[in-house]
């Protein structure tokens, strides 16, 4: 299975990549499939059934909103996030929806958007089935699966994964293969990743798009630092980034760079992004929405506290190197384990983001391939077993603070790796396999269902 770095870093909308971005993509794809089948013009009712984790935490994660927007032809990359609430209110008021933005039909939420909380489709815990009707006749039916990070597969895609993959010139399926290929060609991990990305785009466009992704990340930090109030969803979680930013901004330049003060800024960066995510703002899936703050916070740490043009060279080149390296590591988890919290718990989100960020940071600070792999291994090794038990089914508690922990841990992992030779006892491949096995053994109530852990005990308190 070939993966592009642009599949791991996608500009989208909060609060969840698997529960918001994925369902929006799937619903939009359903409309495209109706057009391909020639049945859109005949459709006078649609029905969407959500299963498993999508049903259990769908309301808190905005799955209902995402499905409706997707049916209207909206995409996570381009949707006007400020117009969503008005459009939802209009749908409710008029009891109708515009399929693909062009064909208005009746739509009654309680009848046409169904939550099957007790049923899990066999292919994946994030499943949804879309049906198009003319009167009582079902014209077309297809199931889609949001498999993490905004990736969506249909039933047919599950059966033909290899056939839909692009052939890459230097494809790899393990960290061992990745390291061997790099050694054979005398490349860094980022250079090999760039060579593979050229199967899709030219080098200049790859660099420009990666820099654009960083600009969106940076903008989400900036916006998050200037927004206040209570986050939506009913938990009454107060946004903290704006207050933290005001306090930290009082520091002198010297105070800002002293000891643990730097970590206060790193935590701020992560808080800002994930509060934006929780508020359905524009963020970058990296590699998921629930973990969207880890990599931006780590890059911002590098940009503001580490980068020296005389030592490290052009900042754009370094950010591109960070993302390509991080992307290569993320691909390994995507291929050999999962980045879906509904499948393996939060180790697949915060854990993977931490591993990716650790690797990227080690790379831009001059780490060897062995040190980069070591950083990635450390980043995941100490997130093994991390559960996903969001309170109220919202991407807020403990998710927002957890991003600050992931970013700080990524920085520490990179520092540890850079102080070593790159030699380490536990290979990255072993950690990835351990994460996969741990996810399989983890009880489903700890995998983005809000049926156990903090999601239950916080309420009981």
Coordinates of C-alpha atoms in Angstrom, one line a residue:
X1 CA 0.0 0.0 0.0
X2 CA 1.6 3.2 -1.1
X3 CA 0.9 6.4 0.8
X4 CA 1.8 10.0 0.1
X5 CA 2.9 12.5 2.7
X6 CA -0.1 14.6 1.6
X7 CA -2.4 11.9 2.8
X8 CA -0.9 12.1 6.3
X9 CA -0.9 15.9 6.3
X10 CA -4.3 17.2 5.0
X11 CA -5.9 20.6 5.5
X12 CA -9.2 20.0 7.0
X13 CA -11.8 20.9 9.7
X14 CA -12.1 19.8 13.3
X15 CA -12.8 18.1 15.6
X16 CA -11.9 14.6 14.4
X17 CA -10.2 13.1 11.3
X18 CA -11.9 9.7 11.6
X19 CA -15.3 10.9 12.8
X20 CA -15.6 14.3 11.0
X21 CA -13.2 14.5 8.1
X22 CA -13.6 10.9 7.0
X23 CA -17.4 10.8 7.1
X24 CA -17.5 14.1 5.2
X25 CA -15.3 12.6 2.5
X26 CA -17.4 9.4 2.5
X27 CA -20.7 11.3 2.1
X28 CA -19.3 13.4 -0.7
X29 CA -17.9 10.3 -2.4
X30 CA -21.4 8.7 -2.1
X31 CA -22.8 11.7 -4.1
X32 CA -20.1 11.2 -6.7
X33 CA -20.9 7.5 -6.9
X34 CA -24.6 8.3 -7.4
X35 CA -23.6 10.6 -10.3
X36 CA -21.4 7.8 -11.8
X37 CA -24.3 5.4 -11.5
X38 CA -26.6 7.9 -13.2
X39 CA -29.0 7.8 -10.2
X40 CA -28.6 11.2 -8.6
X41 CA -31.4 12.7 -10.7
X42 CA -33.8 10.0 -9.7
X43 CA -33.0 10.1 -6.0
X44 CA -35.7 11.6 -3.8
X45 CA -34.4 10.3 -0.4
X46 CA -31.1 9.4 1.1
X47 CA -30.4 7.4 4.3
X48 CA -27.1 7.2 6.1
X49 CA -26.6 4.6 8.8
X50 CA -23.6 5.0 11.2
X51 CA -22.1 2.0 13.0
X52 CA -19.8 1.2 15.8
X53 CA -17.6 4.1 17.0
X54 CA -19.1 6.5 14.5
X55 CA -22.4 6.0 16.1
X56 CA -21.2 5.9 19.7
X57 CA -19.3 9.2 19.6
X58 CA -20.7 10.6 16.4
X59 CA -22.6 13.6 18.0
X60 CA -19.6 14.7 20.1
X61 CA -17.3 14.3 17.2
X62 CA -19.5 16.2 14.7
X63 CA -20.2 13.1 12.5
X64 CA -23.7 14.2 11.9
X65 CA -22.6 17.6 10.8
X66 CA -19.9 16.1 8.6
X67 CA -22.3 13.7 6.8
X68 CA -24.8 16.4 6.1
X69 CA -22.1 18.8 4.7
X70 CA -20.6 15.9 2.6
X71 CA -24.0 15.1 1.1
X72 CA -24.2 18.7 0.0
X73 CA -20.8 18.3 -1.8
X74 CA -18.6 20.1 0.8
X75 CA -15.0 18.9 1.3
X76 CA -12.9 19.3 4.5
X77 CA -10.2 21.2 2.6
X78 CA -12.5 24.0 1.3
X79 CA -15.6 24.2 3.5
X80 CA -16.3 27.6 5.0
X81 CA -16.1 26.6 8.7
X82 CA -17.8 29.8 9.8
X83 CA -20.9 29.0 7.7
X84 CA -21.6 25.5 9.0
X85 CA -23.9 26.4 11.8
X86 CA -26.1 28.6 9.7
X87 CA -26.4 25.9 7.0
X88 CA -27.3 23.2 9.6
X89 CA -30.0 25.5 11.0
X90 CA -31.4 26.1 7.5
X91 CA -31.5 22.3 6.9
X92 CA -33.4 21.7 10.1
X93 CA -35.8 24.5 9.5
X94 CA -36.6 23.5 5.9
X95 CA -36.3 19.7 6.5
X96 CA -34.3 19.4 3.3
X97 CA -30.8 18.9 1.9
X98 CA -29.2 19.8 -1.4
X99 CA -27.4 16.7 -2.8
X100 CA -24.1 17.7 -4.2
X101 CA -25.2 21.3 -3.7
X102 CA -27.6 21.1 -6.6
X103 CA -30.6 18.7 -6.0
X104 CA -32.9 19.6 -3.1
X105 CA -34.8 16.7 -1.5
X106 CA -36.6 16.2 1.8
X107 CA -34.3 15.2 4.7
X108 CA -35.5 14.4 8.2
X109 CA -32.7 13.8 10.6
X110 CA -34.3 11.2 12.9
X111 CA -35.5 9.2 9.9
X112 CA -32.6 9.6 7.5
X113 CA -29.5 9.7 9.8
X114 CA -29.4 6.6 11.9
X115 CA -27.1 5.7 14.8
X116 CA -26.6 1.9 15.3
X117 CA -24.6 2.0 18.5
X118 CA -24.7 -1.7 19.1
X119 CA -23.6 -2.8 15.6
X120 CA -20.1 -2.9 14.2
X121 CA -19.5 -3.6 10.5
X122 CA -16.9 -6.4 10.1
X123 CA -14.4 -4.4 8.0
X124 CA -13.7 -1.6 10.5
X125 CA -15.2 0.0 13.7
X126 CA -15.8 3.3 11.8
X127 CA -18.4 2.1 9.3
X128 CA -21.3 3.9 7.5
X129 CA -23.8 2.7 4.9
X130 CA -25.4 5.2 2.5
X131 CA -28.5 4.4 0.5
X132 CA -30.4 6.3 -2.2
X133 CA -34.1 5.8 -2.8
X134 CA -36.7 6.6 -5.3
X135 CA -40.0 6.2 -3.4
X136 CA -39.6 2.8 -1.6
X137 CA -37.1 1.5 -4.2
X138 CA -33.4 1.5 -3.2
X139 CA -31.5 2.7 -6.2
X140 CA -27.9 2.4 -4.8
X141 CA -26.2 1.3 -1.6
X142 CA -22.6 1.4 -0.6
X143 CA -20.7 1.2 2.7
X144 CA -17.7 3.3 3.5
X145 CA -15.1 3.1 6.3
X146 CA -13.2 5.9 7.9
X147 CA -9.9 4.2 8.8
X148 CA -8.1 7.1 10.5
X149 CA -6.5 10.3 9.5
X150 CA -9.3 11.1 7.1
X151 CA -8.6 8.0 5.0
X152 CA -11.8 6.5 3.5
X153 CA -12.2 3.1 1.9
X154 CA -15.3 1.6 0.4
X155 CA -16.2 -2.1 0.6
X156 CA -14.7 -2.6 -2.8
X157 CA -11.5 -0.7 -1.8
X158 CA -11.0 -3.1 1.2
X159 CA -10.9 -6.0 -1.3
X160 CA -8.6 -4.3 -3.8
X161 CA -6.2 -2.2 -1.7
X162 CA -3.1 -3.2 -3.7
X163 CA -4.8 -2.6 -7.1
X164 CA -5.6 1.1 -6.2
X165 CA -2.0 1.8 -5.0
X166 CA 0.4 4.0 -6.9
X167 CA 3.7 2.2 -7.6
X168 CA 6.5 4.1 -5.9
X169 CA 10.1 3.9 -7.1
X170 CA 11.5 3.3 -3.6
X171 CA 8.6 1.8 -1.7
X172 CA 9.2 0.3 1.7
X173 CA 7.0 -1.7 4.1
X174 CA 9.2 -1.6 7.2
X175 CA 11.7 0.6 9.0
X176 CA 14.3 -2.0 8.2
X177 CA 13.6 -1.7 4.5
X178 CA 13.5 2.1 4.7
X179 CA 16.9 2.2 6.4
X180 CA 18.4 -0.2 3.9
X181 CA 17.1 1.8 0.9
X182 CA 18.6 5.0 2.4
X183 CA 21.9 3.4 3.0
X184 CA 22.0 1.9 -0.5
X185 CA 21.4 5.2 -2.2
X186 CA 23.3 7.4 0.3
X187 CA 20.1 9.3 1.2
X188 CA 18.5 10.7 4.3
X189 CA 15.0 9.6 5.1
X190 CA 13.7 12.9 3.8
X191 CA 15.6 12.5 0.5
X192 CA 14.1 9.1 -0.1
X193 CA 10.6 10.3 0.8
X194 CA 11.1 13.2 -1.7
X195 CA 12.1 10.7 -4.4
X196 CA 8.9 8.8 -3.8
X197 CA 6.7 11.9 -3.7
X198 CA 8.0 12.8 -7.2
X199 CA 5.9 9.9 -8.4
X200 CA 2.9 12.2 -7.8
X201 CA 4.3 15.8 -8.2
X202 CA 7.3 17.9 -9.2
X203 CA 9.8 18.8 -6.5
X204 CA 9.0 22.5 -6.5
X205 CA 5.3 21.8 -6.0
X206 CA 6.0 19.3 -3.3
X207 CA 8.0 21.9 -1.4
X208 CA 5.4 24.6 -1.9
X209 CA 2.6 22.4 -0.8
X210 CA 4.4 21.3 2.4
X211 CA 5.2 24.9 3.2
X212 CA 1.6 25.8 2.7
X213 CA 0.6 23.0 5.1
X214 CA 3.0 24.5 7.7
X215 CA 1.5 27.9 7.1
X216 CA -2.0 26.5 7.9
X217 CA -0.5 24.9 11.0
X218 CA 1.1 28.2 12.0
X219 CA -2.2 30.0 11.4
X220 CA -4.1 27.6 13.6
X221 CA -1.6 28.4 16.4
X222 CA -1.9 32.1 15.8
X223 CA -5.7 32.0 15.8
X224 CA -5.9 29.7 18.8
X225 CA -3.8 32.1 20.8
X226 CA -6.3 34.9 20.2
X227 CA -9.7 33.1 20.8
X228 CA -11.4 33.0 24.1
X229 CA -14.7 31.6 25.5
X230 CA -16.2 28.2 26.0
X231 CA -15.8 25.3 23.6
X232 CA -18.9 23.9 22.0
X233 CA -20.3 20.5 23.1
X234 CA -21.7 20.9 26.5
X235 CA -18.7 20.2 28.8
X236 CA -18.2 23.9 29.3
X237 CA -14.4 23.6 28.7
X238 CA -12.9 27.0 28.7
X239 CA -10.3 27.9 26.1
X240 CA -7.0 28.6 27.8
X241 CA -4.5 29.3 25.0
X242 CA -5.4 33.0 24.8
X243 CA -4.8 33.6 28.5
X244 CA -1.6 31.6 28.5
X245 CA -0.4 33.6 25.5
X246 CA -1.1 36.9 27.2
X247 CA 0.9 35.8 30.3
X248 CA 3.8 34.3 28.4
X249 CA 4.0 37.4 26.1
X250 CA 5.0 39.5 29.1
X251 CA 8.3 37.6 29.3
X252 CA 11.5 39.3 28.1
X253 CA 13.4 37.6 25.3
X254 CA 15.9 36.2 27.9
X255 CA 13.1 34.9 30.2
X256 CA 11.4 33.2 27.3
X257 CA 14.4 31.1 26.4
X258 CA 15.3 30.1 29.9
X259 CA 14.9 26.4 31.0
X260 CA 11.4 25.1 31.3
X261 CA 9.9 28.4 30.0
X262 CA 10.4 27.0 26.5
X263 CA 8.2 24.1 27.4
X264 CA 5.4 26.5 28.4
X265 CA 5.5 27.9 24.9
X266 CA 5.4 24.4 23.4
X267 CA 2.4 23.5 25.5
X268 CA 0.8 26.8 24.4
X269 CA 1.3 26.0 20.7
X270 CA -0.4 22.6 21.1
X271 CA -3.2 23.9 23.2
X272 CA -4.0 26.6 20.6
X273 CA -4.2 24.1 17.8
X274 CA -6.4 21.6 19.6
X275 CA -8.7 24.2 20.9
X276 CA -9.2 25.4 17.3
X277 CA -9.8 21.7 16.4
X278 CA -12.4 21.3 19.2
X279 CA -14.1 24.5 17.9
X280 CA -14.4 23.1 14.4
X281 CA -11.7 25.4 13.1
X282 CA -9.3 25.0 10.2
X283 CA -6.4 22.7 11.1
X284 CA -4.1 20.2 9.5
X285 CA -4.7 16.5 10.1
X286 CA -1.3 15.4 11.3
X287 CA -1.8 12.5 11.1
X288 CA -5.2 12.8 12.8
X289 CA -7.3 15.7 14.2
X290 CA -7.2 14.4 17.7
X291 CA -3.4 14.6 17.6
X292 CA -3.3 17.7 15.3
X293 CA -1.3 19.8 17.8
X294 CA 1.7 17.6 18.4
X295 CA 3.6 18.2 15.1
X296 CA 2.7 21.9 14.7
X297 CA 3.9 22.5 18.3
X298 CA 7.1 20.7 17.6
X299 CA 7.8 22.5 14.4
X300 CA 7.0 25.8 16.1
X301 CA 9.5 24.9 18.8
X302 CA 12.1 24.3 16.1
X303 CA 11.3 27.5 14.3
X304 CA 11.2 29.8 17.3
X305 CA 13.8 28.3 19.6
X306 CA 16.2 26.2 17.5
X307 CA 16.6 27.2 13.9
X308 CA 19.7 29.3 13.0
X309 CA 20.0 30.1 9.3
X310 CA 23.8 30.1 9.5
X311 CA 23.8 26.6 10.9
X312 CA 20.6 25.0 9.6
X313 CA 20.1 26.8 6.3
X314 CA 16.9 28.0 4.7
X315 CA 13.8 27.6 7.0
X316 CA 11.5 26.4 4.2
X317 CA 13.9 23.6 3.3
X318 CA 14.1 22.5 7.0
X319 CA 10.4 22.5 7.4
X320 CA 10.1 20.4 4.3
X321 CA 12.7 18.0 5.6
X322 CA 10.9 17.7 8.9
X323 CA 7.6 16.9 7.2
X324 CA 9.0 14.4 4.7
X325 CA 10.9 12.6 7.5
X326 CA 7.8 12.6 9.8
X327 CA 5.7 11.5 6.9
X328 CA 7.9 8.5 6.2
X329 CA 7.6 7.4 9.8
X330 CA 3.8 7.9 9.7
X331 CA 3.5 5.7 6.7
X332 CA 5.1 2.8 8.6
X333 CA 2.4 3.0 11.3
X334 CA -0.3 3.4 8.7
X335 CA 0.9 0.4 6.8
X336 CA 1.7 -1.9 9.6
X337 CA -0.6 -0.9 12.5
X338 CA -3.2 1.9 12.5
X339 CA -3.6 5.6 13.1
X340 CA -7.3 5.1 14.1
X341 CA -8.1 5.5 17.8
X342 CA -11.3 3.5 17.2
X343 CA -9.1 0.6 16.1
X344 CA -6.0 0.8 18.5
X345 CA -6.7 3.5 21.0
X346 CA -5.0 6.9 21.4
X347 CA -1.6 5.3 20.9
X348 CA -2.5 5.3 17.3
X349 CA -3.1 9.1 17.3
X350 CA -1.0 10.9 20.0
X351 CA 1.5 8.1 20.0
X352 CA 2.0 8.1 16.2
X353 CA 2.1 11.9 16.1
X354 CA 4.8 11.9 18.8
X355 CA 6.8 9.4 16.9
X356 CA 6.6 11.3 13.7
X357 CA 7.4 14.6 15.4
X358 CA 10.4 13.1 17.2
X359 CA 11.8 11.8 13.9
X360 CA 11.3 15.1 12.1
X361 CA 12.9 17.1 14.9
X362 CA 15.9 14.8 15.1
X363 CA 16.3 15.1 11.3
X364 CA 16.3 18.9 11.1
X365 CA 18.9 19.0 13.9
X366 CA 21.3 17.0 11.9
X367 CA 20.5 13.5 13.2
X368 CA 21.7 10.5 11.3
X369 CA 19.1 8.1 9.9
X370 CA 19.8 5.8 12.8
X371 CA 19.3 8.6 15.3
X372 CA 16.1 9.6 13.5
X373 CA 14.8 6.0 13.7
X374 CA 15.8 5.9 17.4
X375 CA 13.8 9.1 18.0
X376 CA 10.8 7.7 16.4
X377 CA 11.1 4.5 18.4
X378 CA 11.4 6.4 21.7
X379 CA 8.4 8.6 20.8
X380 CA 6.1 5.6 20.4
X381 CA 7.6 3.3 23.0
X382 CA 6.5 5.6 25.8
X383 CA 3.0 6.0 24.4
X384 CA 2.2 2.2 24.1
X385 CA -1.2 1.3 25.6
X386 CA -2.5 4.9 25.5
X387 CA -6.3 4.6 25.6
X388 CA -8.9 6.7 23.8
X389 CA -11.8 7.5 26.3
X390 CA -13.0 11.1 25.4
X391 CA -15.4 12.5 28.0
X392 CA -18.8 13.2 26.4
X393 CA -17.5 11.8 23.1
X394 CA -15.9 15.2 22.5
X395 CA -12.3 15.8 21.3
X396 CA -11.6 17.9 24.4
X397 CA -10.9 16.0 27.6
X398 CA -8.3 14.6 27.8
X399 CA -7.4 15.2 24.1
X400 CA -6.4 18.9 24.2
X401 CA -3.9 18.5 27.1
X402 CA -2.7 15.2 25.7
X403 CA -1.4 17.1 22.7
X404 CA 0.8 19.2 25.0
X405 CA 2.2 16.0 26.5
X406 CA 2.8 14.5 23.1
X407 CA 4.8 17.6 21.9
X408 CA 6.9 17.8 25.0
X409 CA 7.6 14.0 24.8
X410 CA 8.6 14.4 21.1
X411 CA 11.2 17.0 22.0
X412 CA 12.6 14.9 24.7
X413 CA 12.7 11.8 22.5
X414 CA 14.7 13.7 19.8
X415 CA 17.1 15.0 22.4
X416 CA 17.7 11.6 23.8
X417 CA 18.3 10.1 20.4
X418 CA 20.6 12.9 19.3
X419 CA 22.8 12.3 22.4
X420 CA 23.2 8.7 21.4
X421 CA 24.9 7.0 18.5
X422 CA 21.7 5.8 17.0
X423 CA 22.2 2.2 18.3
X424 CA 19.2 1.0 20.3
X425 CA 17.9 -2.4 21.5
X426 CA 14.3 -2.2 20.4
X427 CA 13.9 -1.6 16.6
X428 CA 11.1 0.8 15.4
X429 CA 9.5 -2.2 13.6
X430 CA 9.2 -4.0 16.9
X431 CA 7.5 -1.0 18.6
X432 CA 5.1 -0.7 15.7
X433 CA 4.2 -4.4 15.9
X434 CA 3.8 -4.1 19.7
X435 CA 1.5 -1.1 19.2
X436 CA -0.6 -3.1 16.8
X437 CA -0.9 -6.1 19.1
X438 CA -1.7 -3.9 22.1
X439 CA -4.5 -2.3 20.0
X440 CA -5.9 -5.6 19.2
X441 CA -5.9 -6.7 22.8
X442 CA -7.3 -3.4 24.1
X443 CA -10.9 -3.7 25.2
X444 CA -13.3 -1.8 22.8
X445 CA -14.5 0.4 25.6
X446 CA -11.1 2.1 25.6
X447 CA -11.1 2.7 21.8
X448 CA -13.0 5.9 21.0
X449 CA -16.3 4.6 22.2
X450 CA -16.6 6.7 25.4
X451 CA -17.8 3.5 27.2
X452 CA -14.9 3.3 29.6
X453 CA -12.0 5.1 31.4
X454 CA -12.2 8.8 31.9
X455 CA -15.4 9.0 29.8
X456 CA -17.2 7.1 32.4
X457 CA -15.3 7.9 35.6
X458 CA -15.2 11.6 35.1
X459 CA -19.0 11.7 34.9
X460 CA -19.3 9.4 37.9
X461 CA -17.2 11.9 39.9

